[in-house]
Amino acid sequence: NLRLQSDESSNAPQNKKNVKDWNYIRVSCLGFFPGLVCPHYDKVQSNGILRAKDFEKMMLKHTEENALGIDHWAALVVEGERYNVLSLPGKPGSLLPNSNFSPTAEGVPWIWMKRVVNGGTKVSSNPIAKEGLLVDILKEAQNIILDPMEEKCRELNPSK
């Protein structure tokens, strides 16, 4: 039996008194993909904000990086130079039949390619194709701006 557990940041508060005060930061991770990746993209977090909305706000601070937003019930399957979107049937997600984003998860689970446009003032968001070449969705950053809070977070959360 596979038992799925959720992390604290993916649990929407049941009432306003349970809302937690925290902000997104950009964190250097394992380096599997260039750019930014946001898991649970279609979920409301413990701070009461839709993760997609919070992520776009954070992206505007990192205007020269591209990103992927991956819905809670979606996965990016990588095989060599190709990818495939795994979308669990019967589960809620953000992709509507007309290819628009559903902030209330009334569509199917999907993956969104995101980039900052209009001189750093707006985030463009498009659903990726069901399958294709990784080079079409993973773009190198023109410039990476490290978040000043990253080092503080590492100090507060040591790995050893």
Short mmCIF file of N, CA and C in Angstrom, two decimals:
data_model
loop_
_atom_site.label_atom_id
_atom_site.label_comp_id
_atom_site.label_asym_id
_atom_site.label_seq_id
_atom_site.Cartn_x
_atom_site.Cartn_y
_atom_site.Cartn_z
N ASN A 1 0.83 -1.19 0.00
CA ASN A 1 0.00 0.00 0.00
C ASN A 1 0.87 1.25 0.00
N LEU A 2 0.55 2.15 -0.90
CA LEU A 2 1.25 3.42 -0.97
C LEU A 2 0.44 4.45 -0.18
N ARG A 3 1.07 5.05 0.79
CA ARG A 3 0.39 6.07 1.59
C ARG A 3 1.03 7.41 1.31
N LEU A 4 0.23 8.35 0.83
CA LEU A 4 0.74 9.68 0.51
C LEU A 4 0.58 10.59 1.72
N GLN A 5 1.65 11.26 2.06
CA GLN A 5 1.59 12.23 3.15
C GLN A 5 1.82 13.61 2.56
N SER A 6 1.22 14.60 3.14
CA SER A 6 1.42 15.95 2.64
C SER A 6 2.31 16.73 3.59
N ASP A 7 3.04 17.69 3.01
CA ASP A 7 3.88 18.53 3.85
C ASP A 7 3.06 19.71 4.34
N GLU A 8 3.56 20.36 5.36
CA GLU A 8 2.83 21.46 5.99
C GLU A 8 2.46 22.57 5.01
N SER A 9 3.35 22.88 4.09
CA SER A 9 3.09 23.99 3.18
C SER A 9 1.99 23.68 2.18
N SER A 10 1.60 22.41 2.05
CA SER A 10 0.56 22.05 1.09
C SER A 10 -0.83 21.95 1.72
N ASN A 11 -0.93 22.14 3.00
CA ASN A 11 -2.22 22.01 3.68
C ASN A 11 -2.91 23.35 3.82
N ALA A 12 -4.04 23.49 3.16
CA ALA A 12 -4.80 24.73 3.27
C ALA A 12 -5.37 24.85 4.67
N PRO A 13 -5.32 26.04 5.26
CA PRO A 13 -5.90 26.22 6.60
C PRO A 13 -7.42 26.06 6.57
N GLN A 14 -7.96 25.44 7.59
CA GLN A 14 -9.40 25.22 7.67
C GLN A 14 -10.15 26.49 8.09
N ASN A 15 -9.46 27.40 8.77
CA ASN A 15 -10.05 28.68 9.14
C ASN A 15 -8.95 29.72 9.25
N LYS A 16 -9.33 30.99 9.34
CA LYS A 16 -8.35 32.08 9.32
C LYS A 16 -7.37 32.04 10.49
N LYS A 17 -7.78 31.49 11.65
CA LYS A 17 -6.86 31.48 12.79
C LYS A 17 -5.73 30.46 12.60
N ASN A 18 -5.89 29.52 11.65
CA ASN A 18 -4.84 28.54 11.38
C ASN A 18 -3.89 28.96 10.26
N VAL A 19 -4.09 30.14 9.67
CA VAL A 19 -3.21 30.63 8.62
C VAL A 19 -1.83 30.90 9.21
N LYS A 20 -0.80 30.42 8.52
CA LYS A 20 0.58 30.61 8.98
C LYS A 20 1.25 31.68 8.14
N ASP A 21 2.06 32.50 8.79
CA ASP A 21 2.72 33.62 8.13
C ASP A 21 4.10 33.17 7.66
N TRP A 22 4.24 33.00 6.34
CA TRP A 22 5.53 32.69 5.76
C TRP A 22 5.52 33.11 4.30
N ASN A 23 6.71 33.23 3.72
CA ASN A 23 6.84 33.67 2.34
C ASN A 23 7.70 32.70 1.54
N TYR A 24 7.46 32.67 0.23
CA TYR A 24 8.28 31.89 -0.68
C TYR A 24 9.67 32.49 -0.77
N ILE A 25 10.67 31.64 -0.94
CA ILE A 25 12.00 32.10 -1.30
C ILE A 25 12.54 31.18 -2.39
N ARG A 26 13.50 31.67 -3.15
CA ARG A 26 14.18 30.86 -4.14
C ARG A 26 15.30 30.11 -3.43
N VAL A 27 15.34 28.78 -3.59
CA VAL A 27 16.36 27.97 -2.93
C VAL A 27 17.10 27.15 -3.99
N SER A 28 18.43 27.18 -3.94
CA SER A 28 19.23 26.34 -4.82
C SER A 28 19.04 24.90 -4.37
N CYS A 29 18.72 24.02 -5.30
CA CYS A 29 18.41 22.63 -4.92
C CYS A 29 19.37 21.66 -5.56
N LEU A 30 18.86 20.55 -6.04
CA LEU A 30 19.69 19.47 -6.54
C LEU A 30 20.25 19.72 -7.94
N GLY A 31 19.68 20.63 -8.68
CA GLY A 31 20.20 20.95 -10.00
C GLY A 31 19.79 19.99 -11.10
N PHE A 32 18.72 19.21 -10.90
CA PHE A 32 18.24 18.32 -11.96
C PHE A 32 17.73 19.12 -13.15
N PHE A 33 17.08 20.24 -12.88
CA PHE A 33 16.49 21.07 -13.92
C PHE A 33 17.03 22.49 -13.80
N PRO A 34 17.23 23.17 -14.93
CA PRO A 34 17.57 24.59 -14.84
C PRO A 34 16.31 25.37 -14.49
N GLY A 35 16.46 26.49 -13.84
CA GLY A 35 15.30 27.32 -13.53
C GLY A 35 14.61 26.91 -12.24
N LEU A 36 13.40 27.39 -12.09
CA LEU A 36 12.63 27.20 -10.87
C LEU A 36 11.57 26.12 -11.07
N VAL A 37 11.27 25.39 -10.01
CA VAL A 37 10.22 24.37 -10.06
C VAL A 37 9.33 24.55 -8.84
N CYS A 38 8.03 24.56 -9.06
CA CYS A 38 7.06 24.70 -7.98
C CYS A 38 6.17 23.46 -7.93
N PRO A 39 6.36 22.59 -6.92
CA PRO A 39 5.45 21.45 -6.76
C PRO A 39 4.14 21.90 -6.10
N HIS A 40 3.11 21.09 -6.19
CA HIS A 40 1.80 21.39 -5.58
C HIS A 40 1.27 22.73 -6.08
N TYR A 41 1.53 23.02 -7.33
CA TYR A 41 1.25 24.31 -7.94
C TYR A 41 -0.22 24.74 -7.83
N ASP A 42 -1.13 23.77 -7.79
CA ASP A 42 -2.56 24.06 -7.77
C ASP A 42 -3.18 24.04 -6.38
N LYS A 43 -2.38 23.98 -5.34
CA LYS A 43 -2.89 23.86 -3.97
C LYS A 43 -2.83 25.19 -3.21
N VAL A 44 -3.74 25.34 -2.25
CA VAL A 44 -3.68 26.45 -1.31
C VAL A 44 -2.80 26.00 -0.16
N GLN A 45 -1.85 26.84 0.21
CA GLN A 45 -0.85 26.49 1.22
C GLN A 45 -1.31 26.86 2.63
N SER A 46 -0.48 26.53 3.59
CA SER A 46 -0.80 26.83 4.99
C SER A 46 -0.85 28.33 5.27
N ASN A 47 -0.31 29.16 4.35
CA ASN A 47 -0.42 30.61 4.54
C ASN A 47 -1.71 31.15 3.93
N GLY A 48 -2.58 30.24 3.43
CA GLY A 48 -3.88 30.63 2.90
C GLY A 48 -3.87 31.16 1.48
N ILE A 49 -2.74 31.09 0.80
CA ILE A 49 -2.59 31.64 -0.55
C ILE A 49 -2.41 30.49 -1.55
N LEU A 50 -3.07 30.61 -2.71
CA LEU A 50 -2.87 29.65 -3.77
C LEU A 50 -1.39 29.66 -4.16
N ARG A 51 -0.78 28.49 -4.16
CA ARG A 51 0.65 28.40 -4.43
C ARG A 51 1.01 29.01 -5.79
N ALA A 52 0.18 28.83 -6.81
CA ALA A 52 0.44 29.41 -8.13
C ALA A 52 0.58 30.93 -8.04
N LYS A 53 -0.29 31.56 -7.27
CA LYS A 53 -0.25 33.02 -7.11
C LYS A 53 1.02 33.45 -6.37
N ASP A 54 1.33 32.77 -5.28
CA ASP A 54 2.54 33.07 -4.51
C ASP A 54 3.80 32.87 -5.35
N PHE A 55 3.81 31.80 -6.14
CA PHE A 55 4.96 31.47 -6.97
C PHE A 55 5.20 32.56 -8.02
N GLU A 56 4.12 33.03 -8.64
CA GLU A 56 4.27 34.09 -9.64
C GLU A 56 4.82 35.37 -9.00
N LYS A 57 4.39 35.67 -7.80
CA LYS A 57 4.90 36.84 -7.08
C LYS A 57 6.41 36.68 -6.84
N MET A 58 6.82 35.48 -6.45
CA MET A 58 8.24 35.22 -6.21
C MET A 58 9.03 35.29 -7.52
N MET A 59 8.44 34.81 -8.63
CA MET A 59 9.13 34.84 -9.92
C MET A 59 9.46 36.27 -10.35
N LEU A 60 8.62 37.23 -9.99
CA LEU A 60 8.87 38.61 -10.37
C LEU A 60 10.13 39.17 -9.70
N LYS A 61 10.65 38.48 -8.70
CA LYS A 61 11.92 38.86 -8.07
C LYS A 61 13.09 38.16 -8.77
N HIS A 62 12.79 37.19 -9.63
CA HIS A 62 13.80 36.40 -10.33
C HIS A 62 13.44 36.38 -11.81
N THR A 63 13.50 37.58 -12.42
CA THR A 63 12.94 37.80 -13.74
C THR A 63 13.68 37.12 -14.89
N GLU A 64 14.88 36.65 -14.66
CA GLU A 64 15.65 36.04 -15.75
C GLU A 64 15.73 34.52 -15.63
N GLU A 65 14.83 33.95 -14.84
CA GLU A 65 14.75 32.49 -14.72
C GLU A 65 13.39 32.02 -15.23
N ASN A 66 13.40 30.86 -15.85
CA ASN A 66 12.16 30.23 -16.31
C ASN A 66 11.72 29.23 -15.26
N ALA A 67 10.49 28.75 -15.37
CA ALA A 67 9.98 27.89 -14.30
C ALA A 67 8.98 26.87 -14.82
N LEU A 68 8.78 25.83 -14.00
CA LEU A 68 7.72 24.86 -14.20
C LEU A 68 6.86 24.84 -12.94
N GLY A 69 5.55 24.89 -13.12
CA GLY A 69 4.60 24.71 -12.03
C GLY A 69 3.96 23.34 -12.20
N ILE A 70 4.15 22.45 -11.23
CA ILE A 70 3.68 21.08 -11.34
C ILE A 70 2.53 20.86 -10.35
N ASP A 71 1.34 20.57 -10.87
CA ASP A 71 0.18 20.33 -10.02
C ASP A 71 0.42 19.15 -9.07
N HIS A 72 -0.35 19.15 -8.00
CA HIS A 72 -0.23 18.13 -6.95
C HIS A 72 -0.34 16.71 -7.49
N TRP A 73 -1.25 16.46 -8.41
CA TRP A 73 -1.48 15.11 -8.93
C TRP A 73 -0.87 14.92 -10.32
N ALA A 74 0.17 15.68 -10.65
CA ALA A 74 0.87 15.54 -11.92
C ALA A 74 2.34 15.25 -11.66
N ALA A 75 3.01 14.70 -12.66
CA ALA A 75 4.44 14.43 -12.56
C ALA A 75 5.08 14.60 -13.92
N LEU A 76 6.33 15.01 -13.91
CA LEU A 76 7.12 15.10 -15.13
C LEU A 76 7.98 13.85 -15.20
N VAL A 77 7.70 12.99 -16.17
CA VAL A 77 8.46 11.76 -16.35
C VAL A 77 9.53 12.03 -17.40
N VAL A 78 10.80 11.82 -17.02
CA VAL A 78 11.92 12.10 -17.91
C VAL A 78 12.58 10.79 -18.33
N GLU A 79 12.74 10.62 -19.63
CA GLU A 79 13.42 9.46 -20.18
C GLU A 79 14.39 9.95 -21.25
N GLY A 80 15.67 9.98 -20.90
CA GLY A 80 16.67 10.50 -21.83
C GLY A 80 16.43 11.96 -22.11
N GLU A 81 16.27 12.30 -23.39
CA GLU A 81 16.05 13.69 -23.79
C GLU A 81 14.58 14.03 -23.96
N ARG A 82 13.71 13.09 -23.58
CA ARG A 82 12.27 13.28 -23.76
C ARG A 82 11.55 13.35 -22.41
N TYR A 83 10.36 13.95 -22.44
CA TYR A 83 9.53 14.00 -21.23
C TYR A 83 8.12 13.56 -21.58
N ASN A 84 7.36 13.26 -20.54
CA ASN A 84 5.95 12.88 -20.65
C ASN A 84 5.26 13.41 -19.40
N VAL A 85 4.07 13.96 -19.55
CA VAL A 85 3.30 14.43 -18.40
C VAL A 85 2.44 13.27 -17.89
N LEU A 86 2.60 12.95 -16.62
CA LEU A 86 1.75 11.96 -15.97
C LEU A 86 0.68 12.72 -15.21
N SER A 87 -0.57 12.49 -15.55
CA SER A 87 -1.70 13.16 -14.92
C SER A 87 -2.64 12.09 -14.39
N LEU A 88 -2.80 12.01 -13.07
CA LEU A 88 -3.60 10.95 -12.50
C LEU A 88 -5.09 11.14 -12.80
N PRO A 89 -5.69 10.16 -13.45
CA PRO A 89 -7.11 10.26 -13.82
C PRO A 89 -8.01 10.38 -12.59
N GLY A 90 -9.04 11.20 -12.71
CA GLY A 90 -10.00 11.36 -11.63
C GLY A 90 -9.56 12.28 -10.51
N LYS A 91 -8.37 12.84 -10.61
CA LYS A 91 -7.86 13.75 -9.58
C LYS A 91 -8.00 15.20 -10.07
N PRO A 92 -8.19 16.13 -9.14
CA PRO A 92 -8.34 17.54 -9.54
C PRO A 92 -7.01 18.18 -9.94
N GLY A 93 -7.10 19.16 -10.83
CA GLY A 93 -5.91 19.88 -11.26
C GLY A 93 -6.28 21.21 -11.88
N SER A 94 -5.30 21.88 -12.42
CA SER A 94 -5.49 23.26 -12.87
C SER A 94 -5.72 23.45 -14.36
N LEU A 95 -5.60 22.40 -15.18
CA LEU A 95 -5.76 22.56 -16.63
C LEU A 95 -7.20 22.32 -17.05
N LEU A 96 -7.84 23.39 -17.55
CA LEU A 96 -9.21 23.30 -18.06
C LEU A 96 -9.20 22.82 -19.51
N PRO A 97 -10.32 22.31 -20.03
CA PRO A 97 -10.38 21.84 -21.42
C PRO A 97 -9.97 22.89 -22.46
N ASN A 98 -10.15 24.17 -22.15
CA ASN A 98 -9.78 25.24 -23.09
C ASN A 98 -8.32 25.68 -22.91
N SER A 99 -7.54 24.93 -22.14
CA SER A 99 -6.12 25.18 -21.86
C SER A 99 -5.88 26.37 -20.93
N ASN A 100 -6.92 26.89 -20.29
CA ASN A 100 -6.77 27.94 -19.29
C ASN A 100 -6.47 27.33 -17.93
N PHE A 101 -5.99 28.17 -17.02
CA PHE A 101 -5.67 27.77 -15.65
C PHE A 101 -6.90 27.89 -14.76
N SER A 102 -7.16 26.87 -13.96
CA SER A 102 -8.25 26.91 -12.99
C SER A 102 -7.69 27.10 -11.59
N PRO A 103 -7.89 28.27 -10.97
CA PRO A 103 -7.39 28.49 -9.61
C PRO A 103 -8.12 27.67 -8.55
N THR A 104 -9.23 27.05 -8.94
CA THR A 104 -10.00 26.24 -7.99
C THR A 104 -9.89 24.74 -8.30
N ALA A 105 -8.88 24.37 -9.08
CA ALA A 105 -8.59 22.96 -9.41
C ALA A 105 -9.82 22.23 -9.98
N GLU A 106 -10.46 22.85 -10.95
CA GLU A 106 -11.63 22.24 -11.59
C GLU A 106 -11.26 21.52 -12.89
N GLY A 107 -9.97 21.41 -13.16
CA GLY A 107 -9.51 20.74 -14.37
C GLY A 107 -8.78 19.45 -14.06
N VAL A 108 -7.83 19.12 -14.92
CA VAL A 108 -7.02 17.92 -14.73
C VAL A 108 -5.62 18.33 -14.26
N PRO A 109 -4.91 17.45 -13.55
CA PRO A 109 -3.56 17.76 -13.11
C PRO A 109 -2.63 17.98 -14.32
N TRP A 110 -1.80 19.04 -14.24
CA TRP A 110 -0.93 19.34 -15.38
C TRP A 110 0.34 20.04 -14.94
N ILE A 111 1.15 20.41 -15.93
CA ILE A 111 2.41 21.13 -15.71
C ILE A 111 2.41 22.39 -16.57
N TRP A 112 2.82 23.48 -15.96
CA TRP A 112 2.82 24.79 -16.62
C TRP A 112 4.24 25.30 -16.81
N MET A 113 4.52 25.84 -18.01
CA MET A 113 5.79 26.50 -18.27
C MET A 113 5.58 27.98 -18.03
N LYS A 114 6.49 28.60 -17.27
CA LYS A 114 6.31 29.98 -16.85
C LYS A 114 7.58 30.78 -17.12
N ARG A 115 7.36 32.04 -17.49
CA ARG A 115 8.50 32.96 -17.63
C ARG A 115 8.01 34.38 -17.43
N VAL A 116 8.91 35.22 -17.03
CA VAL A 116 8.58 36.63 -16.79
C VAL A 116 8.72 37.39 -18.11
N VAL A 117 7.70 38.20 -18.42
CA VAL A 117 7.66 38.96 -19.68
C VAL A 117 7.33 40.43 -19.38
N ASN A 118 7.15 41.20 -20.44
CA ASN A 118 6.80 42.63 -20.33
C ASN A 118 7.79 43.40 -19.47
N GLY A 119 9.07 43.19 -19.71
CA GLY A 119 10.09 43.93 -18.96
C GLY A 119 10.09 43.63 -17.47
N GLY A 120 9.68 42.42 -17.11
CA GLY A 120 9.72 42.02 -15.70
C GLY A 120 8.48 42.35 -14.91
N THR A 121 7.36 42.63 -15.60
CA THR A 121 6.15 43.05 -14.89
C THR A 121 5.03 42.01 -14.88
N LYS A 122 5.17 40.96 -15.68
CA LYS A 122 4.09 39.97 -15.80
C LYS A 122 4.69 38.58 -15.97
N VAL A 123 3.95 37.56 -15.50
CA VAL A 123 4.39 36.17 -15.67
C VAL A 123 3.50 35.51 -16.72
N SER A 124 4.14 34.97 -17.75
CA SER A 124 3.46 34.22 -18.79
C SER A 124 3.36 32.76 -18.33
N SER A 125 2.21 32.14 -18.57
CA SER A 125 1.98 30.77 -18.11
C SER A 125 1.28 29.98 -19.20
N ASN A 126 1.90 28.86 -19.60
CA ASN A 126 1.32 28.02 -20.65
C ASN A 126 1.43 26.56 -20.27
N PRO A 127 0.39 25.77 -20.53
CA PRO A 127 0.49 24.33 -20.27
C PRO A 127 1.49 23.70 -21.25
N ILE A 128 2.31 22.79 -20.76
CA ILE A 128 3.25 22.12 -21.66
C ILE A 128 2.51 21.03 -22.43
N ALA A 129 3.11 20.59 -23.53
CA ALA A 129 2.54 19.49 -24.31
C ALA A 129 2.58 18.20 -23.50
N LYS A 130 1.72 17.27 -23.80
CA LYS A 130 1.65 15.98 -23.08
C LYS A 130 2.99 15.26 -23.13
N GLU A 131 3.71 15.39 -24.23
CA GLU A 131 5.04 14.79 -24.35
C GLU A 131 5.87 15.61 -25.31
N GLY A 132 7.18 15.46 -25.20
CA GLY A 132 8.05 16.23 -26.09
C GLY A 132 9.50 16.14 -25.68
N LEU A 133 10.27 17.07 -26.20
CA LEU A 133 11.70 17.14 -25.89
C LEU A 133 11.93 18.04 -24.68
N LEU A 134 12.82 17.60 -23.78
CA LEU A 134 13.14 18.40 -22.60
C LEU A 134 13.64 19.79 -22.96
N VAL A 135 14.40 19.88 -24.04
CA VAL A 135 14.96 21.17 -24.45
C VAL A 135 13.86 22.20 -24.73
N ASP A 136 12.66 21.73 -25.03
CA ASP A 136 11.55 22.65 -25.31
C ASP A 136 10.92 23.25 -24.05
N ILE A 137 11.12 22.61 -22.91
CA ILE A 137 10.50 23.11 -21.68
C ILE A 137 11.50 23.54 -20.62
N LEU A 138 12.74 23.09 -20.71
CA LEU A 138 13.75 23.44 -19.71
C LEU A 138 14.73 24.43 -20.33
N LYS A 139 14.64 25.66 -19.88
CA LYS A 139 15.46 26.73 -20.43
C LYS A 139 16.45 27.23 -19.37
N GLU A 140 17.69 27.41 -19.77
CA GLU A 140 18.71 27.94 -18.86
C GLU A 140 18.37 29.37 -18.47
N ALA A 141 18.70 29.73 -17.26
CA ALA A 141 18.48 31.09 -16.78
C ALA A 141 19.49 32.03 -17.42
N GLN A 142 19.04 33.24 -17.71
CA GLN A 142 19.97 34.25 -18.21
C GLN A 142 20.81 34.79 -17.06
N ASN A 143 20.22 34.79 -15.88
CA ASN A 143 20.92 35.28 -14.69
C ASN A 143 20.19 34.71 -13.48
N ILE A 144 20.94 34.30 -12.46
CA ILE A 144 20.34 33.77 -11.24
C ILE A 144 20.62 34.74 -10.10
N ILE A 145 19.56 35.16 -9.45
CA ILE A 145 19.68 36.04 -8.28
C ILE A 145 19.40 35.19 -7.05
N LEU A 146 20.41 34.99 -6.24
CA LEU A 146 20.23 34.19 -5.03
C LEU A 146 19.39 34.95 -4.02
N ASP A 147 18.52 34.24 -3.34
CA ASP A 147 17.67 34.85 -2.34
C ASP A 147 18.48 35.04 -1.06
N PRO A 148 18.50 36.23 -0.49
CA PRO A 148 19.28 36.46 0.73
C PRO A 148 18.81 35.60 1.92
N MET A 149 17.58 35.11 1.87
CA MET A 149 17.06 34.28 2.96
C MET A 149 17.51 32.81 2.87
N GLU A 150 18.09 32.41 1.74
CA GLU A 150 18.47 31.01 1.57
C GLU A 150 19.49 30.57 2.62
N GLU A 151 20.52 31.35 2.84
CA GLU A 151 21.54 30.96 3.81
C GLU A 151 20.97 30.88 5.22
N LYS A 152 20.09 31.81 5.56
CA LYS A 152 19.45 31.78 6.88
C LYS A 152 18.61 30.51 7.04
N CYS A 153 17.88 30.14 6.02
CA CYS A 153 17.08 28.90 6.06
C CYS A 153 17.96 27.68 6.24
N ARG A 154 19.09 27.65 5.57
CA ARG A 154 20.02 26.52 5.69
C ARG A 154 20.57 26.44 7.12
N GLU A 155 20.85 27.58 7.73
CA GLU A 155 21.32 27.60 9.11
C GLU A 155 20.26 27.06 10.06
N LEU A 156 18.99 27.42 9.82
CA LEU A 156 17.91 27.01 10.70
C LEU A 156 17.47 25.55 10.47
N ASN A 157 17.86 24.99 9.32
CA ASN A 157 17.47 23.63 8.95
C ASN A 157 18.68 22.82 8.50
N PRO A 158 19.62 22.55 9.41
CA PRO A 158 20.82 21.82 9.00
C PRO A 158 20.50 20.41 8.52
N SER A 159 21.27 19.94 7.55
CA SER A 159 21.02 18.61 6.99
C SER A 159 21.78 17.51 7.74
N LYS A 160 22.63 17.89 8.66
CA LYS A 160 23.39 16.88 9.42
C LYS A 160 23.02 16.91 10.88
#
